[in-house]
Coordinates of N, CA, C and O in Angstrom, one line a residue:
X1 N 153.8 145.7 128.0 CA 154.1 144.5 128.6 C 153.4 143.4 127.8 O 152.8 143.5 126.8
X2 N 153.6 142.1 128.6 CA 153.3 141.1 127.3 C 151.9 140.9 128.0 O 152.0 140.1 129.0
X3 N 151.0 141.2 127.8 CA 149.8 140.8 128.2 C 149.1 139.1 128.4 O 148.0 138.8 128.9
X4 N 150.2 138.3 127.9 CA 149.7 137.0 127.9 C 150.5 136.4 127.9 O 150.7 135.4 127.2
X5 N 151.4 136.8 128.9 CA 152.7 135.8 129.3 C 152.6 134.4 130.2 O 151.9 134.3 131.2
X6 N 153.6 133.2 129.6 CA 152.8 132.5 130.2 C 152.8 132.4 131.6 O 151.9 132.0 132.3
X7 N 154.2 133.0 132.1 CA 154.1 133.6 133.9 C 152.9 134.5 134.2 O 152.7 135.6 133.6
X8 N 152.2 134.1 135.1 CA 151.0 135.1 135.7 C 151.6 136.3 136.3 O 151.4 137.4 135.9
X9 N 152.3 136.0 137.1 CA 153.3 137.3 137.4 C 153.9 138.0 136.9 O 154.3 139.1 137.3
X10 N 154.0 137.6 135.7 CA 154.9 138.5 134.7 C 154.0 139.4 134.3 O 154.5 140.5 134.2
X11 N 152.6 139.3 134.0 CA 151.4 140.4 133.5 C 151.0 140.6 134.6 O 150.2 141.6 134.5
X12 N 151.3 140.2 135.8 CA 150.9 141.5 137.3 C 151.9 142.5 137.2 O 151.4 143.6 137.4
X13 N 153.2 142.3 137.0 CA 154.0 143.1 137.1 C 153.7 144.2 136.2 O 153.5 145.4 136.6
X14 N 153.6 143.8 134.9 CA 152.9 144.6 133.8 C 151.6 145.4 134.3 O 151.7 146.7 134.3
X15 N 150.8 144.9 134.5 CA 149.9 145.6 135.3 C 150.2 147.0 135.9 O 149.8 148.1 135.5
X16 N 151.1 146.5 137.1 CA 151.5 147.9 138.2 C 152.6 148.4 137.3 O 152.9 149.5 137.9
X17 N 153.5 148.3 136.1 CA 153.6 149.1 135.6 C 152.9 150.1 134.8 O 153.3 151.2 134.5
X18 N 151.6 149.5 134.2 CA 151.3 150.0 133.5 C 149.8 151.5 134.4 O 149.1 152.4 134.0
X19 N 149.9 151.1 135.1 CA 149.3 151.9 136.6 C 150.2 153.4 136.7 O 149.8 154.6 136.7
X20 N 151.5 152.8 136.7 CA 152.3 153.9 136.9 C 152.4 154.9 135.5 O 152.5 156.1 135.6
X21 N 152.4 154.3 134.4 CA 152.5 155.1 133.2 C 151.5 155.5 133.0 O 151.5 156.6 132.3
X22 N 150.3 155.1 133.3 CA 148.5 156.0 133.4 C 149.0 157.0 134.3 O 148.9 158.2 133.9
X23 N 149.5 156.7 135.7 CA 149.6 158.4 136.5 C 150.5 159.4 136.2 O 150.7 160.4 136.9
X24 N 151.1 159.0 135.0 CA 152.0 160.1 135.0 C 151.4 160.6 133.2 O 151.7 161.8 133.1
X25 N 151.0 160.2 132.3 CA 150.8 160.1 130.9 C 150.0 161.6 130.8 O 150.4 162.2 129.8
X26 N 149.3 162.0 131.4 CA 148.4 163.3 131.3 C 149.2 164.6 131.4 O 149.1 165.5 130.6
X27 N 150.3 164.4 132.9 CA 150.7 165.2 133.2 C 152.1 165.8 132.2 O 152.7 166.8 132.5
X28 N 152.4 164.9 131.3 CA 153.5 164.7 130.2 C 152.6 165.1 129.2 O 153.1 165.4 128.2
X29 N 151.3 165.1 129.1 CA 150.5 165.4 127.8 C 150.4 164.5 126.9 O 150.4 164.5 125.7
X30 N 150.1 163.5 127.8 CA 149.6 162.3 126.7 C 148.6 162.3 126.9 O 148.3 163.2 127.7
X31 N 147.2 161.4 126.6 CA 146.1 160.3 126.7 C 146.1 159.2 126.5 O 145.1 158.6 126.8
X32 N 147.4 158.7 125.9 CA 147.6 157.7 124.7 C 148.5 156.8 125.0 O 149.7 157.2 124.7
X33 N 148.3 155.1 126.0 CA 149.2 154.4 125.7 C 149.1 153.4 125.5 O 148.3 152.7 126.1
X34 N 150.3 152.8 124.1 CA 150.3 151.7 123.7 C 150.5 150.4 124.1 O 151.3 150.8 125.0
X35 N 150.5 149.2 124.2 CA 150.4 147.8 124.7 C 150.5 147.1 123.0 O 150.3 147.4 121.8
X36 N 151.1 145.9 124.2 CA 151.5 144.8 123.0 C 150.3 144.0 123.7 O 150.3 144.0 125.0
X37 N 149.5 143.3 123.1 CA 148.6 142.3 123.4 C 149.7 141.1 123.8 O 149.8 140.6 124.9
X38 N 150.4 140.8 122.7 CA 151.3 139.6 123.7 C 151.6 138.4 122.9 O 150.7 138.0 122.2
X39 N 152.6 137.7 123.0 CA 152.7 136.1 122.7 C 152.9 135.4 124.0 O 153.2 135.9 125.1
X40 N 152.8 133.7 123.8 CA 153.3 133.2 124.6 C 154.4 132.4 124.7 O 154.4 131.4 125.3
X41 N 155.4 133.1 124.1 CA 156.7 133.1 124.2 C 157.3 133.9 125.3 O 157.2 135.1 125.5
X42 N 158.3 132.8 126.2 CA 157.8 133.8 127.6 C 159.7 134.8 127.5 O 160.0 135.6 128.4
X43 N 160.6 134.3 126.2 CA 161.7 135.0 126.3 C 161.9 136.6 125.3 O 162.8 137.4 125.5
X44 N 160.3 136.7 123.8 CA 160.4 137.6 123.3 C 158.5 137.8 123.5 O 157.6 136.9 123.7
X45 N 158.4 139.2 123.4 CA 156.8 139.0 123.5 C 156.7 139.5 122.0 O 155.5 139.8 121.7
X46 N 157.6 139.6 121.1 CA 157.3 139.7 119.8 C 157.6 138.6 118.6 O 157.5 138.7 117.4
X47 N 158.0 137.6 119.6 CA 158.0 136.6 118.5 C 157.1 135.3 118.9 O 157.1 134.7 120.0
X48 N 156.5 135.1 117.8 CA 155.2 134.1 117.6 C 155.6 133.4 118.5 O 156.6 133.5 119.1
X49 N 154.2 132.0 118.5 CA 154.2 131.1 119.5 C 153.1 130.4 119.3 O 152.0 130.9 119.3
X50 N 153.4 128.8 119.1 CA 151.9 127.9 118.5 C 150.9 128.2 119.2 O 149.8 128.0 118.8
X51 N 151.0 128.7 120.5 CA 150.1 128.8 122.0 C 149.5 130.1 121.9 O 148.8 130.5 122.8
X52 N 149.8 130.9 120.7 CA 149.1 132.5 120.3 C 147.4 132.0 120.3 O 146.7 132.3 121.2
X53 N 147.0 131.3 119.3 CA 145.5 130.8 119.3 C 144.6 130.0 119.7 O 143.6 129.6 119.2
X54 N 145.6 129.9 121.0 CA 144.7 129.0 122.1 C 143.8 129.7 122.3 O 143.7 130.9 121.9
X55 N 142.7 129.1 123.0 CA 141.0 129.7 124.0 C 141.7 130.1 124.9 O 141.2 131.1 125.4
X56 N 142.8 129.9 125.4 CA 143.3 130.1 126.7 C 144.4 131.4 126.8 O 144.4 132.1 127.9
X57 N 145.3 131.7 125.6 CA 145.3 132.8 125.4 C 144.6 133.7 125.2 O 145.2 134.7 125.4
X58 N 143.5 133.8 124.9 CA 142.5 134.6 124.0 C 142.0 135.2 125.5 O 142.1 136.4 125.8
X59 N 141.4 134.0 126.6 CA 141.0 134.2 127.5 C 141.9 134.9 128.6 O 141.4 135.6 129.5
X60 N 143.2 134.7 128.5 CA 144.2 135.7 129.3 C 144.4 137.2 128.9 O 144.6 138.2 129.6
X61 N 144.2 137.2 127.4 CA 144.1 138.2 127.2 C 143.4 139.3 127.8 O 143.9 140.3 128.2
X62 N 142.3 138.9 127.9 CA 140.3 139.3 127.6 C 140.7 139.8 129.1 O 140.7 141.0 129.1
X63 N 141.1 139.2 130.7 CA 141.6 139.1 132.1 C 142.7 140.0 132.0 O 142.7 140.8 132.9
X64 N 143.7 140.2 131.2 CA 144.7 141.5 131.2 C 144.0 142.5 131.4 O 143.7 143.2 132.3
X65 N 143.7 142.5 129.6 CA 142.5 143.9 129.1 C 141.5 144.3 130.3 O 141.1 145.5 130.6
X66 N 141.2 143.4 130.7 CA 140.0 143.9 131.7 C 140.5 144.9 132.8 O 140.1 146.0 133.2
X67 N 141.7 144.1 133.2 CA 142.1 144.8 134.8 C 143.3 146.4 133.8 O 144.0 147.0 134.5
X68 N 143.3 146.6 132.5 CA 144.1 147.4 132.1 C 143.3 148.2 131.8 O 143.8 149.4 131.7
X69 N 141.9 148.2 131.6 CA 141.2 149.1 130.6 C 140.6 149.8 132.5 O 140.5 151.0 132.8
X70 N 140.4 148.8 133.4 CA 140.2 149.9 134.8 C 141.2 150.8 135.4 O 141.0 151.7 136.2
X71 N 142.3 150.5 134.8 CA 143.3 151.3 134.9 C 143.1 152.6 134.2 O 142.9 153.8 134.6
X72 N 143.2 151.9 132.9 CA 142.8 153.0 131.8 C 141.5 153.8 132.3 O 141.6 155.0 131.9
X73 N 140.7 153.7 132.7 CA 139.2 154.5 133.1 C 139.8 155.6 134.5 O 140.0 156.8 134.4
X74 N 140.0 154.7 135.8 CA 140.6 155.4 136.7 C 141.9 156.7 136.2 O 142.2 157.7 136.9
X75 N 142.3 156.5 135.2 CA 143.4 158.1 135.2 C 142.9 158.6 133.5 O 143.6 159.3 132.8
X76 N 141.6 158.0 133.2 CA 140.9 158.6 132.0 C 141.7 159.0 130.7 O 141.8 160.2 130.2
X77 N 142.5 157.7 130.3 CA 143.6 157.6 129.1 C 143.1 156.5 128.6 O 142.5 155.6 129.2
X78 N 143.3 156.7 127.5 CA 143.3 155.7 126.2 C 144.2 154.7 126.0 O 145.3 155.1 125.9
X79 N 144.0 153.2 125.9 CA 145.1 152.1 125.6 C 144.9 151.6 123.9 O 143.7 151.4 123.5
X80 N 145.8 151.6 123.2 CA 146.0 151.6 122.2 C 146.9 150.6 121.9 O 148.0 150.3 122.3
X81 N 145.8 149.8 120.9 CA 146.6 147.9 121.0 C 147.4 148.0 119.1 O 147.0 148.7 118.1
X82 N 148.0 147.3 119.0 CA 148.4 147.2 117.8 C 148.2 146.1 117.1 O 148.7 145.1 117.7
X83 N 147.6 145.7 116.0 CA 147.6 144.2 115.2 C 148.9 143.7 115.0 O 149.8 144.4 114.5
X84 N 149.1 142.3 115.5 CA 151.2 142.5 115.1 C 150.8 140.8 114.9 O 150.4 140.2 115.9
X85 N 151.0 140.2 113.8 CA 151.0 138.8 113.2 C 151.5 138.2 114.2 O 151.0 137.1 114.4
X86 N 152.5 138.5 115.1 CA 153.1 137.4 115.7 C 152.6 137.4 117.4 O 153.1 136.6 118.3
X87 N 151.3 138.6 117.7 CA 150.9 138.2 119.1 C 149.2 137.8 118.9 O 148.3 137.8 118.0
X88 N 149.2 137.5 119.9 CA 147.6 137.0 120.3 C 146.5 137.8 119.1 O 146.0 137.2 118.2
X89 N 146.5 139.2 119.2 CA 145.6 139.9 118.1 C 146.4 139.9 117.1 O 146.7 141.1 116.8
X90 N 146.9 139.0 116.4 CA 147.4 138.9 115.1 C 146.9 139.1 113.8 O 147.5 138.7 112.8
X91 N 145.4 139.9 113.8 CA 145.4 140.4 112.6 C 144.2 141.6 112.9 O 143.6 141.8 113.9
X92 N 144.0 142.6 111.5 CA 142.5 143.2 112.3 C 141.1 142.8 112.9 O 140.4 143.5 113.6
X93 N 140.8 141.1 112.4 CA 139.4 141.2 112.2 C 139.9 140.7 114.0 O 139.0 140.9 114.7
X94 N 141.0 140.0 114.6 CA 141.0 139.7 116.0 C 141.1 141.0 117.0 O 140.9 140.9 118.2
X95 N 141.6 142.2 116.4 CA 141.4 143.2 116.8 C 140.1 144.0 117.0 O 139.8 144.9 117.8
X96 N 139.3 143.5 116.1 CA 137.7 144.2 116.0 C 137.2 143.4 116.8 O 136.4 143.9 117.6
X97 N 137.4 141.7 117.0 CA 136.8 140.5 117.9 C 137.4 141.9 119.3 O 136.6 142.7 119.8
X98 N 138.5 141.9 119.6 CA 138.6 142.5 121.2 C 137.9 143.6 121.3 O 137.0 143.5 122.0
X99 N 138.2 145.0 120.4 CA 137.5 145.9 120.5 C 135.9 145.5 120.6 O 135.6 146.3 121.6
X100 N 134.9 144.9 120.4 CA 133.9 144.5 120.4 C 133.4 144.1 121.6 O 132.4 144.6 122.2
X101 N 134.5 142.9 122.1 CA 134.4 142.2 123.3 C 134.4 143.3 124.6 O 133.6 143.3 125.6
X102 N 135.3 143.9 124.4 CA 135.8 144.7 125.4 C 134.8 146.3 125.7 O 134.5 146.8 126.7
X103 N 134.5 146.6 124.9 CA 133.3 147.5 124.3 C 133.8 148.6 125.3 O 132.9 149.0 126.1
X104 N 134.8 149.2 125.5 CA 135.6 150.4 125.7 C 135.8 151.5 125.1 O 136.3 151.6 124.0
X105 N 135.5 152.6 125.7 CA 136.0 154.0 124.9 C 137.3 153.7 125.3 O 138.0 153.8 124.4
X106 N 137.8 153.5 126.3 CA 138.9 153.9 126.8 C 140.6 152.9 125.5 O 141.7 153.3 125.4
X107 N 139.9 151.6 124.8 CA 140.4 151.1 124.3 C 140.5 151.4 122.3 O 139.6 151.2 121.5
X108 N 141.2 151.8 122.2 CA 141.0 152.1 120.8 C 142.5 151.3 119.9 O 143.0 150.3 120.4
X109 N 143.0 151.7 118.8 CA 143.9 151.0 117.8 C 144.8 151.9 117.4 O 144.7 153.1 117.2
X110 N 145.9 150.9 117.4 CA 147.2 151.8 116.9 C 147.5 151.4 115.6 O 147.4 150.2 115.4
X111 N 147.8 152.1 114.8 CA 147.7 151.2 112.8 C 149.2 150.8 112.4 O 150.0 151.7 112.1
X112 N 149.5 149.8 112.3 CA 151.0 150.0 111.9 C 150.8 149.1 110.4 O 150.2 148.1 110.7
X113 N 150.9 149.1 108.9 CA 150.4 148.3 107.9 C 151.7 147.5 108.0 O 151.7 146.6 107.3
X114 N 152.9 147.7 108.8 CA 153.9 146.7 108.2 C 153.9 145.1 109.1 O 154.6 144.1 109.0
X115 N 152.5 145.6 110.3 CA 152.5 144.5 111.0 C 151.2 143.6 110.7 O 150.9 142.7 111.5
X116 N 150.6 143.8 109.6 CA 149.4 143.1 109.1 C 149.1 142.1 107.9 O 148.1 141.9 107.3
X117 N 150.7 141.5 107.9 CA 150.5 140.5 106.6 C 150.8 139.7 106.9 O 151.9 139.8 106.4
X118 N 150.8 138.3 107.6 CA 151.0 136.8 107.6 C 151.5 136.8 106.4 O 151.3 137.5 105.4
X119 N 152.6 135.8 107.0 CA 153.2 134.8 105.7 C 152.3 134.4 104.6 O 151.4 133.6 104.7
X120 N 152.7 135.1 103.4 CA 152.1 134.8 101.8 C 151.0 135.4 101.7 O 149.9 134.8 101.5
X121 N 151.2 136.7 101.6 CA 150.3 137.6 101.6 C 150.6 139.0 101.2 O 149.9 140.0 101.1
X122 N 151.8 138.9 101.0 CA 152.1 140.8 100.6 C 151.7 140.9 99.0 O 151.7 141.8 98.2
X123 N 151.3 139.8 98.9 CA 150.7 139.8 96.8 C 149.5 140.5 97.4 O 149.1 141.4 96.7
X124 N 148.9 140.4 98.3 CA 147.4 140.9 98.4 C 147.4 142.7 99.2 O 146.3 143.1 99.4
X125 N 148.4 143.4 99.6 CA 148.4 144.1 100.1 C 147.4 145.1 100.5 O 147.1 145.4 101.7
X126 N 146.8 145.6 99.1 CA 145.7 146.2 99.1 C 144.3 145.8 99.8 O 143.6 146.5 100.6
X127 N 144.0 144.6 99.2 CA 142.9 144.2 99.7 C 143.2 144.3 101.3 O 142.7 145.3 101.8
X128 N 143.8 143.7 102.1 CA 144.4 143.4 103.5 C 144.3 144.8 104.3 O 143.7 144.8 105.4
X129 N 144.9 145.9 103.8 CA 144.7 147.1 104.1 C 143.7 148.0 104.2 O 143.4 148.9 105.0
X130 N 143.0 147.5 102.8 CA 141.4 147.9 102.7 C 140.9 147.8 103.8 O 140.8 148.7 104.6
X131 N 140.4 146.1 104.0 CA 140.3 145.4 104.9 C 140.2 145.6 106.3 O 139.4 145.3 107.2
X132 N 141.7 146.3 106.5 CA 142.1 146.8 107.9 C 141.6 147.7 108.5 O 141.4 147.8 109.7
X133 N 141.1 148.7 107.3 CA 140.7 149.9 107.4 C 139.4 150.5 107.7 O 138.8 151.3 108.4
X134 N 139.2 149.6 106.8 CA 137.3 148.6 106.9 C 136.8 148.5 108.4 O 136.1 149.3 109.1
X135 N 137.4 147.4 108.8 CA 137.1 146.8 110.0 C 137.3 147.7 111.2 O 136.5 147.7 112.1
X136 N 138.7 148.8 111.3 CA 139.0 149.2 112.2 C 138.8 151.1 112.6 O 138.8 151.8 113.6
X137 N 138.6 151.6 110.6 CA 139.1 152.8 111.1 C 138.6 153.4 112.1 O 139.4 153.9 112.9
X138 N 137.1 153.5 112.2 CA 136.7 154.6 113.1 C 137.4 154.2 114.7 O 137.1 154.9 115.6
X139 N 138.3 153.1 114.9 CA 138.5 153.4 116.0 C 140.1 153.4 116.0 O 140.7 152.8 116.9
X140 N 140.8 154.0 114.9 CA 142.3 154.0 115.3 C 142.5 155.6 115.7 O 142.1 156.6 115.3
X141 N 143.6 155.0 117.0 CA 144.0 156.5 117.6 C 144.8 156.9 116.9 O 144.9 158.1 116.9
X142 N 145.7 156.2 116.1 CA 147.1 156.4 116.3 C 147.4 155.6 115.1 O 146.8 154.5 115.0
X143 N 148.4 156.2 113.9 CA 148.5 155.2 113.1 C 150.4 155.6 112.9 O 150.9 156.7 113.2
X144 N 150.9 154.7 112.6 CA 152.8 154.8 112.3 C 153.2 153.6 111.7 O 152.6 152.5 111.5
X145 N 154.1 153.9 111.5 CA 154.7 152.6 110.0 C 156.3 152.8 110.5 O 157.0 153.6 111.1
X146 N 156.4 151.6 109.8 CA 158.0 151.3 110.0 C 157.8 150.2 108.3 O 156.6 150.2 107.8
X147 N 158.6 149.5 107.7 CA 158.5 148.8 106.7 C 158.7 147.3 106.6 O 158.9 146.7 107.7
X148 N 158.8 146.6 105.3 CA 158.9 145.3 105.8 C 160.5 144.8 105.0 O 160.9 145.0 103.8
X149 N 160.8 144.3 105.9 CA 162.1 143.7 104.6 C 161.7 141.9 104.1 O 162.3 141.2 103.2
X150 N 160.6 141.5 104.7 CA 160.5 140.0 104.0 C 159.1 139.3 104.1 O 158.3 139.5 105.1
X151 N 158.8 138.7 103.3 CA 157.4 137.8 103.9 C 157.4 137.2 105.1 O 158.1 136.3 105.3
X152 N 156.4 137.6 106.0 CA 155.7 136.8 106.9 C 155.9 137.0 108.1 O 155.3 136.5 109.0
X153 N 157.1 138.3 108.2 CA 157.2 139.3 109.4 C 156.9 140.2 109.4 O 156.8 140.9 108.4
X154 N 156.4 140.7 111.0 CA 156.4 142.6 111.2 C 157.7 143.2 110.5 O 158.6 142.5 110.2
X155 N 157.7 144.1 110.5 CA 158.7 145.0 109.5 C 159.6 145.8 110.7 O 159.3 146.3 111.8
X156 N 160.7 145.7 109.9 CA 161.6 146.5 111.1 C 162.1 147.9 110.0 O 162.3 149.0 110.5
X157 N 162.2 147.6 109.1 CA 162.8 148.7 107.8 C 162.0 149.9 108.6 O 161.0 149.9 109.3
X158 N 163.2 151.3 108.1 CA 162.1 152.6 107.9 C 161.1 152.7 106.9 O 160.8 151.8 106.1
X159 N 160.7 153.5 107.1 CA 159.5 153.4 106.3 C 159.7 154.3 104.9 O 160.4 155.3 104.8
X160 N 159.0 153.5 104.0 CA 159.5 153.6 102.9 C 160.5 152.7 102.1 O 160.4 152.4 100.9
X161 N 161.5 152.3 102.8 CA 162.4 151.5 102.5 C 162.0 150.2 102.3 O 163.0 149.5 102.7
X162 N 161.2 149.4 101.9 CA 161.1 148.1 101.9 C 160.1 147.6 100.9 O 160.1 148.0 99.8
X163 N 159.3 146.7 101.5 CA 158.5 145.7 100.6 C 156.8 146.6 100.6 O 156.1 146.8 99.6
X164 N 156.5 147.0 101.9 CA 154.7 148.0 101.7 C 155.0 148.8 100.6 O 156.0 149.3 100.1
X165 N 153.6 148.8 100.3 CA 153.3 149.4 98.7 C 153.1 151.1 100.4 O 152.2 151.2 101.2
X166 N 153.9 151.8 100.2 CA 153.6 152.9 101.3 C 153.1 153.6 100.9 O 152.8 154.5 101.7
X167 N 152.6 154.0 99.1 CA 151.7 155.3 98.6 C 150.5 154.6 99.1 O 149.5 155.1 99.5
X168 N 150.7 153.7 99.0 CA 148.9 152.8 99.3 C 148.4 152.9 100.8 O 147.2 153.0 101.1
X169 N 149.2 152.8 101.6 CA 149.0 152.6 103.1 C 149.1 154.5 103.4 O 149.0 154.9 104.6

């Protein structure tokens, strides 16, 4: 769900679904589930929004996470956030800022490299991914790729097919 929608209700709803997919996730054999931190675009939660790096996003966030990670503790599962350029944690080092803030076992990282390059940046690939890896690995649960077809977006391509250097990632 969009964690930082700008309807308040829209992330309660989120909430109690996300309640429901903790009580059922163990019993399916998971521990593991993913969230979109969010934009505040309130008709795609995956497409950007000048209101992404507000204090006030940042701080809705931080009030999601909180009441998600008690969820996450009560059915003792893991939430798994992804870096994606176009929400609130739009890059790793804002990902290491939450993981840090939030100081959760229960919260850890999902790796996707096709969602970690802002506009005018795939010349630097390497470094960026280093970088990512740097900052985040010891706490990624979960890592998967899909590819990029252009500068400055998350990647929809299969993987392999596109612009990631994917021997590198």
């Amino acid at each position: 769900f969009n964690m930082i929608h700008p309807d308040p209700s829209v992330r309660t709803d989120g909430l109690q679904s996300l309640r429901v997919l903790a009580g059922i996730a163990k019993p399916l054999g998971s521990n593991l589930l993913t969230l979109c931190t969010g934009t505040r675009d309130a008709d795609s939660m995956w497409r950007n929004h000048p209101d992404n790096a507000t204090p006030e996003a940042w701080t809705d966030l931080l009030v999601s996470m909180e009441a998600a990670l008690q969820i996450a503790e009560e059915y003792d599962v893991i939430l798994g956030v992804e870096p994606e350029v176009s929400n609130v944690v739009s890059s790793p080092a804002k990902a290491r800022d939450l993981l840090d803030t939030m100081a959760s076992p229960h919260l850890k990282i999902v790796m996707d490299g096709a969602n970690v390059f802002p506009s005018g940046t795939l010349n630097r690939q390497h470094e960026i991914l280093d970088g990512a890896f740097e900052l985040l690995g010891n706490d990624i649960a979960l890592a998967h790729a899909k590819d990029i077809s252009r500068d400055g977006e998350a990647g929809h391509e299969a993987a392999g097919t596109g612009l990631l250097d994917y021997n590198y990632y």
